[in-house]
Short mmCIF file of C-alpha atoms in Angstrom, two decimals:
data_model
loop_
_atom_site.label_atom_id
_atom_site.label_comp_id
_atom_site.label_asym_id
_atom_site.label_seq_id
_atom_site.Cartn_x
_atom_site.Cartn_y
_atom_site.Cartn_z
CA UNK A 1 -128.92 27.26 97.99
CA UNK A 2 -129.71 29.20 101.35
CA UNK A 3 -130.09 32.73 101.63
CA UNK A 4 -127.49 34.45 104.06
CA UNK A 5 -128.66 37.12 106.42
CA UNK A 6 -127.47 40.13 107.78
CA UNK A 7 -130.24 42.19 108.99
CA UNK A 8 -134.03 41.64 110.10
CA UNK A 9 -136.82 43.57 112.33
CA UNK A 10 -140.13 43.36 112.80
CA UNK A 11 -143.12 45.91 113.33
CA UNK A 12 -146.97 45.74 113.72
CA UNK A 13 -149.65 46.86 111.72
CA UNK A 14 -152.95 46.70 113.46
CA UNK A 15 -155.99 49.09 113.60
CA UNK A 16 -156.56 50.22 117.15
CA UNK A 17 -160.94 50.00 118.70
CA UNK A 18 -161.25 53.78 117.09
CA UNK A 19 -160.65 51.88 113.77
CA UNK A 20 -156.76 54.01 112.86
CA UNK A 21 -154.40 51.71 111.74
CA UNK A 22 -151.03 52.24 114.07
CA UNK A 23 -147.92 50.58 113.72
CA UNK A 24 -145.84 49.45 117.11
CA UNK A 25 -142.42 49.67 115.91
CA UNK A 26 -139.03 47.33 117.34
CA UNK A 27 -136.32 49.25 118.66
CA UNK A 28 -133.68 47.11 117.72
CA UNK A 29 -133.09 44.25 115.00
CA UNK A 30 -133.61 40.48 115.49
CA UNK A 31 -130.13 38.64 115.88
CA UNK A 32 -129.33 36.57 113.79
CA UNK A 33 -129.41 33.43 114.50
CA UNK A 34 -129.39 29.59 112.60
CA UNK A 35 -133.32 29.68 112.73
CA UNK A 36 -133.93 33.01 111.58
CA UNK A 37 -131.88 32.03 108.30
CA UNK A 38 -134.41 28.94 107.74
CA UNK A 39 -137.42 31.42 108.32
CA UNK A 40 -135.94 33.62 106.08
CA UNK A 41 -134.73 30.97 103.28
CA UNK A 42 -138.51 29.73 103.47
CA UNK A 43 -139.72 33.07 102.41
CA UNK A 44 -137.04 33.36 99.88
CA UNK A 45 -137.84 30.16 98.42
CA UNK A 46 -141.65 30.71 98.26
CA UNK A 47 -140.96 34.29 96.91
CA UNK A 48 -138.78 32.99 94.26
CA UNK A 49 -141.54 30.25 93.47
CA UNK A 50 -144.25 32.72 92.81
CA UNK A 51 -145.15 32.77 89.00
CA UNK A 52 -146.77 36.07 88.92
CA UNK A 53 -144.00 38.59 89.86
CA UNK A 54 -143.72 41.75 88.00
CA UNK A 55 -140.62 44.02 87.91
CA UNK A 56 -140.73 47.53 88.62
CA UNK A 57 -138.35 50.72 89.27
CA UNK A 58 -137.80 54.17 91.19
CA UNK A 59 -140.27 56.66 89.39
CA UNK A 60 -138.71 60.38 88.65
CA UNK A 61 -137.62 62.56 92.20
CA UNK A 62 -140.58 64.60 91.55
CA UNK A 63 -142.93 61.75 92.28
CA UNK A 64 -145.52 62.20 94.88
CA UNK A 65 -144.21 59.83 97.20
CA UNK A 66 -140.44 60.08 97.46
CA UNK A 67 -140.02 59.23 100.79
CA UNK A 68 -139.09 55.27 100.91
CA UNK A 69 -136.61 55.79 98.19
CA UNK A 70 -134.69 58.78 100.28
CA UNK A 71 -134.54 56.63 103.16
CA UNK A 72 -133.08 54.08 101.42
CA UNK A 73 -130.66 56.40 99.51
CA UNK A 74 -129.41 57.31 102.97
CA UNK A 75 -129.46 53.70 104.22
CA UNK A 76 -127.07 52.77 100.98
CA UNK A 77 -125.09 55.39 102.06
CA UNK A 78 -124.87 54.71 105.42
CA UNK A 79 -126.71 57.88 106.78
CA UNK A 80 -129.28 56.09 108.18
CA UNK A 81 -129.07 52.29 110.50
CA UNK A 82 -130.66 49.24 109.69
CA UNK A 83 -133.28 50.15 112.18
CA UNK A 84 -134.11 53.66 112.02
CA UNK A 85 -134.72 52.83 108.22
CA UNK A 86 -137.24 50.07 108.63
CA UNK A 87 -139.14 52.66 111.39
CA UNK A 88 -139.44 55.04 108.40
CA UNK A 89 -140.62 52.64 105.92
CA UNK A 90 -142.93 51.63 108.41
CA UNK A 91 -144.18 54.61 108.05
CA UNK A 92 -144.36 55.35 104.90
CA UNK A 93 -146.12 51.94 104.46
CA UNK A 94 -149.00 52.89 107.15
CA UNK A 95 -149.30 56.50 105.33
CA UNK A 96 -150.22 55.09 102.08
CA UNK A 97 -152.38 52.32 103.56
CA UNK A 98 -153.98 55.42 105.62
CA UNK A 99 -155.29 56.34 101.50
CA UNK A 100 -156.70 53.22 100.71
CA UNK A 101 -159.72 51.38 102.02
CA UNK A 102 -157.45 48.03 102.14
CA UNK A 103 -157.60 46.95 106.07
CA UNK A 104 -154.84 45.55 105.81
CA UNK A 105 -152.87 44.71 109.10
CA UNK A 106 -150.09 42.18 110.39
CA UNK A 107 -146.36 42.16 110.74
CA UNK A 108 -144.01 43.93 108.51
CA UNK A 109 -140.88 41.98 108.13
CA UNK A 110 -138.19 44.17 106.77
CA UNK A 111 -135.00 42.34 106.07
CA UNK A 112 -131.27 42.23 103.69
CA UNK A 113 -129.56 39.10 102.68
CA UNK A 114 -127.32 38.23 100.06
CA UNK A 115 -127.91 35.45 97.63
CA UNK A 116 -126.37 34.30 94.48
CA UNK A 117 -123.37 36.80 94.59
CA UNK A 118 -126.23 40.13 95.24
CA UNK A 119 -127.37 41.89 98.00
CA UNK A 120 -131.25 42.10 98.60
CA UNK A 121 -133.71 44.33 100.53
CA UNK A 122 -136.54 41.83 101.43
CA UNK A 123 -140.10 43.85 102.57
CA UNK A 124 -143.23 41.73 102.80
CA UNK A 125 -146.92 42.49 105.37
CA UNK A 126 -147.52 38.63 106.78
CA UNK A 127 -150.13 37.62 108.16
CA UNK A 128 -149.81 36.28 111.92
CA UNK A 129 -152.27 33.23 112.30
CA UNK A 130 -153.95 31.71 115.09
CA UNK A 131 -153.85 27.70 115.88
CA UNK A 132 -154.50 25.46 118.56
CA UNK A 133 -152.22 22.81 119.82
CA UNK A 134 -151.82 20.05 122.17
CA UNK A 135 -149.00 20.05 125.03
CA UNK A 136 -147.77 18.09 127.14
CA UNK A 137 -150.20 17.63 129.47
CA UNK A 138 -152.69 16.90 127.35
CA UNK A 139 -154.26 20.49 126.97
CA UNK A 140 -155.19 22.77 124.30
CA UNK A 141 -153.17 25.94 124.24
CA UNK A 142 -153.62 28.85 121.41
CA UNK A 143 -150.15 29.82 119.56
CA UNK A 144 -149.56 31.95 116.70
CA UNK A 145 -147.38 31.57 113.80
CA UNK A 146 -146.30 33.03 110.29
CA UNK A 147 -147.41 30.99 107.55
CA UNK A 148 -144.31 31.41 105.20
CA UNK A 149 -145.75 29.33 102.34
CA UNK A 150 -148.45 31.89 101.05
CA UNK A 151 -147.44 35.37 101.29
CA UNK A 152 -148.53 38.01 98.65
CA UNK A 153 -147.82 41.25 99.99
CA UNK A 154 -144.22 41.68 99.21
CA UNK A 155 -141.91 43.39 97.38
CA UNK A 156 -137.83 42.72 96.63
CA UNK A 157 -135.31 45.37 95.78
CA UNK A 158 -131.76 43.94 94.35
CA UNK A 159 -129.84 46.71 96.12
CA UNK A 160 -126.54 44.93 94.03
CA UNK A 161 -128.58 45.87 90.73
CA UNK A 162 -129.97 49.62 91.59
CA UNK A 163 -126.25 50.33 93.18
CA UNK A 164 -124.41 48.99 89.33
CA UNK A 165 -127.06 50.14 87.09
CA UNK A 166 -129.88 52.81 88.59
CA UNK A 167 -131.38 52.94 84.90
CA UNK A 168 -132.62 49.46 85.23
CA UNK A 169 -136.09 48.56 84.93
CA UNK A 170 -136.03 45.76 87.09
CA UNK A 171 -134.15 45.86 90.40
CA UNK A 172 -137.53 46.15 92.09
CA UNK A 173 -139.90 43.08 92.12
CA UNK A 174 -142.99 42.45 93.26
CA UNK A 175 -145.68 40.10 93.77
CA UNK A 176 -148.84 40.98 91.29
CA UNK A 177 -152.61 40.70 91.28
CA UNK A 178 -153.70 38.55 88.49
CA UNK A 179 -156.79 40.58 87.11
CA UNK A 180 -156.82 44.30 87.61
CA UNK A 181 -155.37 47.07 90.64
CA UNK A 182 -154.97 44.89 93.35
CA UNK A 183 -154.00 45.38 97.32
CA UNK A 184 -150.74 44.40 96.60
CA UNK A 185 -149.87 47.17 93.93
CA UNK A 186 -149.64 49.66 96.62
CA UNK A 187 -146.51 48.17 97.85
CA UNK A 188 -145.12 50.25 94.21
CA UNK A 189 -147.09 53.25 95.36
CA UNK A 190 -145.70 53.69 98.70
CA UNK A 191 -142.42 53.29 97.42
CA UNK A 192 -142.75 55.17 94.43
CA UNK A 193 -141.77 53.25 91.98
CA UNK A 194 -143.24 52.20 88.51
CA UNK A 195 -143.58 49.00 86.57
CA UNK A 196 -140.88 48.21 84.30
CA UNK A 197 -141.18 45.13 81.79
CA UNK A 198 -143.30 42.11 82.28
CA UNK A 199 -141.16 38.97 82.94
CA UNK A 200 -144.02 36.45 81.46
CA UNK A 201 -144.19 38.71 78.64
CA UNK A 202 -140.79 38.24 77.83
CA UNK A 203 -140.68 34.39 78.42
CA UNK A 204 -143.84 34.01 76.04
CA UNK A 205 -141.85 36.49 73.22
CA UNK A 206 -138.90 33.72 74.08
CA UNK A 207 -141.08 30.71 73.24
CA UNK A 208 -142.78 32.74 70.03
CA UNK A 209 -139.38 33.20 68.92
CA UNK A 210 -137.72 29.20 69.20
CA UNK A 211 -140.99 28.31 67.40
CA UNK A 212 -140.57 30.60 64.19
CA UNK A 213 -136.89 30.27 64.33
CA UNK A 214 -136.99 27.05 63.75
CA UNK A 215 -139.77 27.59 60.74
CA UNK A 216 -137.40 30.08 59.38
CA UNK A 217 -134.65 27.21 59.29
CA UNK A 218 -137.01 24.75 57.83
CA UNK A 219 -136.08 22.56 60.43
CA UNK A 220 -137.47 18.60 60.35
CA UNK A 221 -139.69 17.66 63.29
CA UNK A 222 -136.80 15.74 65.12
CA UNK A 223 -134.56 18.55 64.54
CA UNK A 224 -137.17 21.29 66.05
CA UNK A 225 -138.04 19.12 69.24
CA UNK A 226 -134.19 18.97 69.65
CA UNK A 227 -133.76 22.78 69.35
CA UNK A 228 -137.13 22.89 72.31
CA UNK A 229 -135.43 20.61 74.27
CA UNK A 230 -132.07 22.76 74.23
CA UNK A 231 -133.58 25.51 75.02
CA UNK A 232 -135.97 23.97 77.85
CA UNK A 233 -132.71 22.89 79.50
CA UNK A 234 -130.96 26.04 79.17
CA UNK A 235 -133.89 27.67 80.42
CA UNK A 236 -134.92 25.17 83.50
CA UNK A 237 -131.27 25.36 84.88
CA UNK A 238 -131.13 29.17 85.04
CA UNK A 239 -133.70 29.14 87.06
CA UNK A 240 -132.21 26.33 89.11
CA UNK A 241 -128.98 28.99 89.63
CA UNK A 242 -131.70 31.67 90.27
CA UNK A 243 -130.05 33.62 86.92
CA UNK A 244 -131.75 35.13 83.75
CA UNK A 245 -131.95 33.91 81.00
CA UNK A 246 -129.14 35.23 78.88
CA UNK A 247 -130.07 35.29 74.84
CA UNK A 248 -126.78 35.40 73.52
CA UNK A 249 -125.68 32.32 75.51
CA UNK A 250 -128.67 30.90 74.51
CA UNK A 251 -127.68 31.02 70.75
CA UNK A 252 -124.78 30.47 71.70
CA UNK A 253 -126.14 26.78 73.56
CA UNK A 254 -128.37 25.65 69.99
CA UNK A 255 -125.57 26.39 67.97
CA UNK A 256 -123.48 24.00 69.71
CA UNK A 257 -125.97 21.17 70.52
CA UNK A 258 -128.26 21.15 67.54
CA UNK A 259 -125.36 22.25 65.08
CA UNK A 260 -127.72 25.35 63.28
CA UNK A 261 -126.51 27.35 60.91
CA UNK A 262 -128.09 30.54 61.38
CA UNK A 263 -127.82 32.54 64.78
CA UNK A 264 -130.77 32.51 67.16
CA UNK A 265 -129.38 35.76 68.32
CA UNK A 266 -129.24 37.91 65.10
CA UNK A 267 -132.73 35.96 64.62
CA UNK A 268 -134.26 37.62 67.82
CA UNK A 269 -132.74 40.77 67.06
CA UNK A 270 -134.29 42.19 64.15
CA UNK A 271 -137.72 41.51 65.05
CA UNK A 272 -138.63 40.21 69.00
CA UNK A 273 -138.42 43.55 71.24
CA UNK A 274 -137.06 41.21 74.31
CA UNK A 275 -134.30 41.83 76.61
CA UNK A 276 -130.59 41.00 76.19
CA UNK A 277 -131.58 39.41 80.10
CA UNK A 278 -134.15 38.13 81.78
CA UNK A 279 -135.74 36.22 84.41
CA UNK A 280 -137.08 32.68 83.69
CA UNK A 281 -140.71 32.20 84.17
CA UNK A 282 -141.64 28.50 85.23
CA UNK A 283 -145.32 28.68 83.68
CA UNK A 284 -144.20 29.30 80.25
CA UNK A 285 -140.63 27.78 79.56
CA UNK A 286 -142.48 24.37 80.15
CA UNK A 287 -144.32 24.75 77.29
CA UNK A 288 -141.34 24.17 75.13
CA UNK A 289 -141.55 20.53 75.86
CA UNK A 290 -145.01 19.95 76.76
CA UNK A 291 -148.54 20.49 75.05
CA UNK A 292 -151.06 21.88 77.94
CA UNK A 293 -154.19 22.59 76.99
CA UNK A 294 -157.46 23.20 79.45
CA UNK A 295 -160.99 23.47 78.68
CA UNK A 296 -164.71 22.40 79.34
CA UNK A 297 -163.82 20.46 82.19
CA UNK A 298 -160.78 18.48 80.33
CA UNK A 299 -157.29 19.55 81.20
CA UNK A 300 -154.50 17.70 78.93
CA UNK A 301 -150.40 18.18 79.40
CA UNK A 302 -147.99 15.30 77.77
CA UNK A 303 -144.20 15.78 76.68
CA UNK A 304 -144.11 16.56 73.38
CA UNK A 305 -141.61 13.59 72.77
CA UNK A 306 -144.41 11.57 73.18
CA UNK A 307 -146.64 12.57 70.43
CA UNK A 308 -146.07 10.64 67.34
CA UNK A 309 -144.93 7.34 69.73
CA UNK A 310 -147.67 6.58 72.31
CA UNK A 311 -149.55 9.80 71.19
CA UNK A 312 -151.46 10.63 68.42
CA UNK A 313 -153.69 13.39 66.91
CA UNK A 314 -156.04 12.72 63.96
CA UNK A 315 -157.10 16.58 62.78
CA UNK A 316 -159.53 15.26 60.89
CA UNK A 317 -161.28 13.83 63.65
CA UNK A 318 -160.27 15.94 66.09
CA UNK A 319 -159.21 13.53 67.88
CA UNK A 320 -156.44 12.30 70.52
CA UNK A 321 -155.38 8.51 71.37
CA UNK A 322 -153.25 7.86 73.89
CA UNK A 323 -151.28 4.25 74.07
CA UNK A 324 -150.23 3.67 77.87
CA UNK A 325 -151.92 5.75 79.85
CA UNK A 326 -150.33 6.45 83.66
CA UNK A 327 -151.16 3.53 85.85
CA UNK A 328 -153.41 5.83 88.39
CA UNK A 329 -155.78 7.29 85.69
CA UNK A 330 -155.83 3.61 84.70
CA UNK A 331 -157.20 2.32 87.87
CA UNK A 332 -159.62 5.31 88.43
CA UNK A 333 -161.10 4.47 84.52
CA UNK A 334 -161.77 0.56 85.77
CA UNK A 335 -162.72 1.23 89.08
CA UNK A 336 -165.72 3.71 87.41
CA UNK A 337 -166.13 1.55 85.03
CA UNK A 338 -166.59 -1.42 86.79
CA UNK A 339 -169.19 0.26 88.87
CA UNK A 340 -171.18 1.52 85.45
CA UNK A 341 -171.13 -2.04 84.68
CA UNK A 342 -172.99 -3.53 88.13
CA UNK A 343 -175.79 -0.46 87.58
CA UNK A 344 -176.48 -1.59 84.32
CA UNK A 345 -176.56 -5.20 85.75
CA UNK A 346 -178.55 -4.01 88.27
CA UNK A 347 -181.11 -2.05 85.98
CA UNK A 348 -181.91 -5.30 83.79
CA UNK A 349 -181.55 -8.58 85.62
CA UNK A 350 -181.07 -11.47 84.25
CA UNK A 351 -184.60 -12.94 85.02
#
């Protein structure tokens, strides 16, 4: 499902020879235009692939850097353009890079769309590469171009979200470092917000909970991968639709399909501290029908249909053995193989 667009402008970050990072700001937006929507859907799409968002919200008015969320109080109320609202958080971007020893520079794309019935305020620092080409005649020529399939420095507000319910802890988003501070946590201090709940968190408190539930139930084996595979389903086409996960209609979903007799819901309410709602993370909902497991140079993932039929683990032993295994490993394992066999051929000859 494509994005659709309604506003976009661009500005420059660079540092000028006296090493001061300046910011050469448009005067008017972009129009909109066929190709702009598949630039922008492209962005959307890799943003929405990212595993390692986090979800954050405004901080209290007496934070120390109010500035970005005024403007865009008085862009949501229409006392400020399109344009003269992007020049300010231009501005308040540059100011809190000015802080930081992050050189940091490229073009600030500052745009709103609407997708999946909600409005969205799109702000991400890309970086505008260099390449060589051939034309027509045969020469080299230098162009430069936005790679849209790795960005990091972004950050998403679902204006649809902070407009219905500005207690949320969530209508911010934000692409996050995976160890530590990192460069791209300024983008919450320059708009002075705060973290909210962690998505992956959640999704991981999801899984915990299938997996006792269905101890609690004293479910069979068949009868537990049934209630995984429910709930992988459920799971895999929210985030098809781009919607949370929804517990209730989740319950609702393995009562149904698997027939249980006790409520997931009341199950996951007495004792899981998760969210009526969430978003689906893609890293850990797999797990409910896989086994992935990584680890002195061996890396193993198999659907967990599997085991028990053409996989099998001795825990005596310690021990997997797999019947079938894919075609391509196959060939790699006699192609090797073979070659072992002409060394050793080689090392003792026959005469």
């Amino acid at each position: 499902m494509n994005i659709s667009a309604s506003n976009i402008i661009l500005h420059s970050l660079s540092y000028n020879p006296e090493g001061i990072l300046q910011c050469k700001m448009r005067e008017g937006e972009l129009p909109i235009s066929a190709s702009i929507d598949e630039f922008l859907t492209k962005l959307h799409r890799t943003y929405q692939s990212k595993t390692n968002k986090a979800f954050a919200s405004f901080g209290d008015k007496t934070d120390k850097s109010p500035l970005f969320r005024e403007a865009l109080t008085d862009y949501m109320s229409q006392q400020l353009d399109f344009v003269r609202f992007s020049q300010k958080t231009a501005s308040c971007l540059v100011e809190e890079l000015q802080k930081h020893d992050f050189a940091e520079e490229g073009i600030l794309l500052i745009s709103k769309y609407s997708w999946t019935a909600s409005d969205y305020l799109f702000i991400a620092l890309l970086q505008n590469n260099h390449s060589v080409s051939v034309n027509e005649n045969l020469e080299l020529q230098e162009s430069q171009h936005i790679e849209t399939s790795k960005i990091q420095l972004v950050a998403r507000i679902d204006l649809t979200l902070l407009a219905r319910d500005p207690q949320s802890n969530r209508y911010i988003s934000f692409i996050k470092g995976r160890a530590g501070r990192k460069v791209s946590d300024f983008f919450l201090d320059f708009m002075g917000a705060q973290e909210g709940f962690d998505a992956k968190e959640q999704n991981q408190g999801l899984m915990k909970a299938v997996d006792e539930f269905c101890e609690n139930q004293a479910l069979p084996v068949a009868k537990k991968k049934e209630v995984r595979e429910v709930a992988f389903e459920y799971c895999n086409e929210q985030l098809k639709q781009g919607d949370d996960i929804e517990l209730s209609v989740l319950s609702e979903q393995l009562q149904d399909s698997p027939k249980l007799e006790g409520s997931f819901y009341d199950f996951v309410s007495e004792d899981y501290q998760l969210e009526n709602s969430f978003p689906v993370d893609r890293s850990v909902v797999r797990k409910l029908t896989k086994y992935v497991g990584q680890g002195g140079g061996i890396s193993i993932s198999f659907d967990q249909k599997h085991l028990g039929e053409r996989i099998f683990y001795d825990a005596n032993s310690d021990t997997l053995t797999i019947q079938g295994i894919p075609p391509n490993l196959r060939e790699q394992l006699k192609r090797d193989n073979f070659a072992d066999d002409n060394q050793k051929d080689d090392q003792n000859p026959p005469f």
